[in-house]
PDB file of C-alpha atoms in Angstrom:
ATOM      1  CA  UNK A   1     120.276 112.626  82.740  1.00  0.00           C
ATOM      2  CA  UNK A   2     119.760 108.865  83.219  1.00  0.00           C
ATOM      3  CA  UNK A   3     118.779 107.717  86.676  1.00  0.00           C
ATOM      4  CA  UNK A   4     120.582 104.802  88.345  1.00  0.00           C
ATOM      5  CA  UNK A   5     118.383 102.404  90.249  1.00  0.00           C
ATOM      6  CA  UNK A   6     119.420 100.159  93.132  1.00  0.00           C
ATOM      7  CA  UNK A   7     120.464  97.341  90.840  1.00  0.00           C
ATOM      8  CA  UNK A   8     122.688  99.795  88.919  1.00  0.00           C
ATOM      9  CA  UNK A   9     120.617  99.673  85.744  1.00  0.00           C
ATOM     10  CA  UNK A  10     120.160 102.941  83.952  1.00  0.00           C
ATOM     11  CA  UNK A  11     116.678 104.244  83.244  1.00  0.00           C
ATOM     12  CA  UNK A  12     115.730 107.244  81.206  1.00  0.00           C
ATOM     13  CA  UNK A  13     113.735 110.152  82.588  1.00  0.00           C
ATOM     14  CA  UNK A  14     109.958 109.696  82.159  1.00  0.00           C
ATOM     15  CA  UNK A  15     109.752 112.069  79.186  1.00  0.00           C
ATOM     16  CA  UNK A  16     112.316 109.997  77.215  1.00  0.00           C
ATOM     17  CA  UNK A  17     111.084 106.520  78.125  1.00  0.00           C
ATOM     18  CA  UNK A  18     109.621 104.230  75.509  1.00  0.00           C
ATOM     19  CA  UNK A  19     106.873 101.687  76.002  1.00  0.00           C
ATOM     20  CA  UNK A  20     107.046  99.632  79.186  1.00  0.00           C
ATOM     21  CA  UNK A  21     108.702  96.256  78.806  1.00  0.00           C
ATOM     22  CA  UNK A  22     107.950  93.518  81.289  1.00  0.00           C
ATOM     23  CA  UNK A  23     109.763  90.324  82.116  1.00  0.00           C
ATOM     24  CA  UNK A  24     107.627  87.230  81.857  1.00  0.00           C
ATOM     25  CA  UNK A  25     108.213  84.156  83.976  1.00  0.00           C
ATOM     26  CA  UNK A  26     106.021  81.356  82.595  1.00  0.00           C
ATOM     27  CA  UNK A  27     105.944  79.484  85.922  1.00  0.00           C
ATOM     28  CA  UNK A  28     104.729  82.529  87.828  1.00  0.00           C
ATOM     29  CA  UNK A  29     102.261  83.400  85.061  1.00  0.00           C
ATOM     30  CA  UNK A  30     100.817  79.878  85.218  1.00  0.00           C
ATOM     31  CA  UNK A  31     100.347  80.157  89.001  1.00  0.00           C
ATOM     32  CA  UNK A  32      98.863  83.621  88.602  1.00  0.00           C
ATOM     33  CA  UNK A  33      96.438  82.447  85.915  1.00  0.00           C
ATOM     34  CA  UNK A  34      95.272  79.636  88.204  1.00  0.00           C
ATOM     35  CA  UNK A  35      94.812  82.113  91.064  1.00  0.00           C
ATOM     36  CA  UNK A  36      92.911  84.554  88.834  1.00  0.00           C
ATOM     37  CA  UNK A  37      90.614  81.768  87.628  1.00  0.00           C
ATOM     38  CA  UNK A  38      89.863  80.798  91.226  1.00  0.00           C
ATOM     39  CA  UNK A  39      89.266  84.470  92.123  1.00  0.00           C
ATOM     40  CA  UNK A  40      87.549  85.683  88.953  1.00  0.00           C
ATOM     41  CA  UNK A  41      85.456  88.343  90.701  1.00  0.00           C
ATOM     42  CA  UNK A  42      88.582  89.878  92.288  1.00  0.00           C
ATOM     43  CA  UNK A  43      90.400  89.846  88.939  1.00  0.00           C
ATOM     44  CA  UNK A  44      87.415  91.542  87.270  1.00  0.00           C
ATOM     45  CA  UNK A  45      87.217  94.145  90.055  1.00  0.00           C
ATOM     46  CA  UNK A  46      90.924  94.999  89.845  1.00  0.00           C
ATOM     47  CA  UNK A  47      90.767  95.199  86.043  1.00  0.00           C
ATOM     48  CA  UNK A  48      87.845  97.623  86.352  1.00  0.00           C
ATOM     49  CA  UNK A  49      89.720  99.741  88.924  1.00  0.00           C
ATOM     50  CA  UNK A  50      92.750  99.953  86.631  1.00  0.00           C
ATOM     51  CA  UNK A  51      90.586 101.112  83.715  1.00  0.00           C
ATOM     52  CA  UNK A  52      88.231 103.452  85.551  1.00  0.00           C
ATOM     53  CA  UNK A  53      90.366 104.769  88.419  1.00  0.00           C
ATOM     54  CA  UNK A  54      94.078 104.321  87.696  1.00  0.00           C
ATOM     55  CA  UNK A  55      95.093 106.555  90.632  1.00  0.00           C
ATOM     56  CA  UNK A  56      93.119 104.317  92.954  1.00  0.00           C
ATOM     57  CA  UNK A  57      94.820 101.247  91.454  1.00  0.00           C
ATOM     58  CA  UNK A  58      98.219 102.793  92.146  1.00  0.00           C
ATOM     59  CA  UNK A  59      97.150 103.508  95.729  1.00  0.00           C
ATOM     60  CA  UNK A  60      96.004  99.905  96.146  1.00  0.00           C
ATOM     61  CA  UNK A  61      99.342  98.538  94.955  1.00  0.00           C
ATOM     62  CA  UNK A  62     101.340 100.950  97.083  1.00  0.00           C
ATOM     63  CA  UNK A  63      99.133 100.214 100.093  1.00  0.00           C
ATOM     64  CA  UNK A  64     100.212  96.560  99.975  1.00  0.00           C
ATOM     65  CA  UNK A  65     103.858  97.646  99.821  1.00  0.00           C
ATOM     66  CA  UNK A  66     103.270 100.056 102.695  1.00  0.00           C
ATOM     67  CA  UNK A  67     101.715  97.289 104.802  1.00  0.00           C
ATOM     68  CA  UNK A  68     104.759  95.081 104.169  1.00  0.00           C
ATOM     69  CA  UNK A  69     107.069  97.959 105.090  1.00  0.00           C
ATOM     70  CA  UNK A  70     105.149  98.633 108.310  1.00  0.00           C
ATOM     71  CA  UNK A  71     105.339  94.945 109.217  1.00  0.00           C
ATOM     72  CA  UNK A  72     109.103  94.967 108.644  1.00  0.00           C
ATOM     73  CA  UNK A  73     109.402  98.141 110.714  1.00  0.00           C
ATOM     74  CA  UNK A  74     107.694  96.484 113.702  1.00  0.00           C
ATOM     75  CA  UNK A  75     110.531  93.933 113.700  1.00  0.00           C
ATOM     76  CA  UNK A  76     113.133  96.672 113.191  1.00  0.00           C
ATOM     77  CA  UNK A  77     111.767  98.579 116.198  1.00  0.00           C
ATOM     78  CA  UNK A  78     112.345  95.465 118.327  1.00  0.00           C
ATOM     79  CA  UNK A  79     115.889  95.024 116.988  1.00  0.00           C
ATOM     80  CA  UNK A  80     116.913  98.680 117.122  1.00  0.00           C
ATOM     81  CA  UNK A  81     117.936  98.886 120.830  1.00  0.00           C
ATOM     82  CA  UNK A  82     120.277  95.893 120.534  1.00  0.00           C
ATOM     83  CA  UNK A  83     121.642  97.216 117.237  1.00  0.00           C
ATOM     84  CA  UNK A  84     122.436 100.576 118.852  1.00  0.00           C
ATOM     85  CA  UNK A  85     124.072  98.773 121.784  1.00  0.00           C
ATOM     86  CA  UNK A  86     126.255  96.753 119.388  1.00  0.00           C
ATOM     87  CA  UNK A  87     127.102  99.896 117.393  1.00  0.00           C
ATOM     88  CA  UNK A  88     128.081 101.836 120.518  1.00  0.00           C
ATOM     89  CA  UNK A  89     130.402  99.005 121.609  1.00  0.00           C
ATOM     90  CA  UNK A  90     132.343  99.019 118.320  1.00  0.00           C
ATOM     91  CA  UNK A  91     135.632 100.715 117.532  1.00  0.00           C
ATOM     92  CA  UNK A  92     135.545 104.095 115.787  1.00  0.00           C
ATOM     93  CA  UNK A  93     136.698 102.396 112.552  1.00  0.00           C
ATOM     94  CA  UNK A  94     133.749  99.992 112.558  1.00  0.00           C
ATOM     95  CA  UNK A  95     131.295 102.782 113.395  1.00  0.00           C
ATOM     96  CA  UNK A  96     132.760 104.879 110.571  1.00  0.00           C
ATOM     97  CA  UNK A  97     132.335 101.944 108.149  1.00  0.00           C
ATOM     98  CA  UNK A  98     128.678 101.566 109.154  1.00  0.00           C
ATOM     99  CA  UNK A  99     128.094 105.327 108.960  1.00  0.00           C
ATOM    100  CA  UNK A 100     129.696 105.468 105.517  1.00  0.00           C
ATOM    101  CA  UNK A 101     127.341 102.746 104.233  1.00  0.00           C
ATOM    102  CA  UNK A 102     124.348 104.697 105.593  1.00  0.00           C
ATOM    103  CA  UNK A 103     125.265 107.937 103.820  1.00  0.00           C
ATOM    104  CA  UNK A 104     122.545 109.050 101.440  1.00  0.00           C
ATOM    105  CA  UNK A 105     119.913 106.786 102.981  1.00  0.00           C
ATOM    106  CA  UNK A 106     116.458 108.315 103.011  1.00  0.00           C
ATOM    107  CA  UNK A 107     115.376 109.269 106.550  1.00  0.00           C
ATOM    108  CA  UNK A 108     112.257 107.134 106.005  1.00  0.00           C
ATOM    109  CA  UNK A 109     114.466 104.021 105.715  1.00  0.00           C
ATOM    110  CA  UNK A 110     117.282 105.071 108.085  1.00  0.00           C
ATOM    111  CA  UNK A 111     116.411 102.714 110.997  1.00  0.00           C
ATOM    112  CA  UNK A 112     115.905  99.751 108.674  1.00  0.00           C
ATOM    113  CA  UNK A 113     119.208 100.419 106.910  1.00  0.00           C
ATOM    114  CA  UNK A 114     120.982 100.899 110.253  1.00  0.00           C
ATOM    115  CA  UNK A 115     119.789  97.540 111.604  1.00  0.00           C
ATOM    116  CA  UNK A 116     120.729  95.896 108.295  1.00  0.00           C
ATOM    117  CA  UNK A 117     124.247  97.324 108.421  1.00  0.00           C
ATOM    118  CA  UNK A 118     124.689  96.311 112.058  1.00  0.00           C
ATOM    119  CA  UNK A 119     123.582  92.770 111.180  1.00  0.00           C
ATOM    120  CA  UNK A 120     126.049  92.776 108.276  1.00  0.00           C
ATOM    121  CA  UNK A 121     128.818  93.887 110.629  1.00  0.00           C
ATOM    122  CA  UNK A 122     127.856  91.212 113.172  1.00  0.00           C
ATOM    123  CA  UNK A 123     128.016  88.566 110.437  1.00  0.00           C
ATOM    124  CA  UNK A 124     131.377  89.936 109.343  1.00  0.00           C
ATOM    125  CA  UNK A 125     132.732  89.583 112.876  1.00  0.00           C
ATOM    126  CA  UNK A 126     131.299  86.057 113.160  1.00  0.00           C
ATOM    127  CA  UNK A 127     132.979  85.050 109.891  1.00  0.00           C
ATOM    128  CA  UNK A 128     136.270  86.448 111.169  1.00  0.00           C
ATOM    129  CA  UNK A 129     135.939  84.358 114.330  1.00  0.00           C
ATOM    130  CA  UNK A 130     135.228  81.237 112.307  1.00  0.00           C
ATOM    131  CA  UNK A 131     138.077  81.734 109.857  1.00  0.00           C
ATOM    132  CA  UNK A 132     140.809  82.897 112.222  1.00  0.00           C
ATOM    133  CA  UNK A 133     143.253  80.165 113.267  1.00  0.00           C
ATOM    134  CA  UNK A 134     142.826  78.967 116.803  1.00  0.00           C
ATOM    135  CA  UNK A 135     145.852  79.706 118.954  1.00  0.00           C
ATOM    136  CA  UNK A 136     147.131  77.166 121.441  1.00  0.00           C
ATOM    137  CA  UNK A 137     145.291  74.274 119.819  1.00  0.00           C
ATOM    138  CA  UNK A 138     146.967  71.554 117.858  1.00  0.00           C
ATOM    139  CA  UNK A 139     145.295  69.561 115.155  1.00  0.00           C
ATOM    140  CA  UNK A 140     144.726  65.930 116.005  1.00  0.00           C
ATOM    141  CA  UNK A 141     146.252  63.533 113.508  1.00  0.00           C
ATOM    142  CA  UNK A 142     143.708  61.238 111.967  1.00  0.00           C
TER     143      UNK A 142
END
């Protein structure tokens, strides 16, 4: 059965996949080539790791992603108390809307998704305030 990814593209299970196909952005490739030339020893080291220890190469790539995630989570931990306070102050309908959006979220990403949904709801309320007509005010003729 095909697997849907976040961007709603369909991928085949690993046993039915063909050769990997990569997008190529010439501007990014040019910058990357310049960086690799300036850091030739690093590029050679990483190439060697990929050839000789592919599992280690995977760990190295995932480690960078994990560091970014942990950095984001430090910010989330600071935002979480205010997000919970906002959530608790909302009507049951708003809380249900947030809860519905969080259904199926991996427990590993639950706090991050919760803060993101609360921020989305806060922005939604701010947009409503900005777009609702002001009562009791008349427009000045220009």
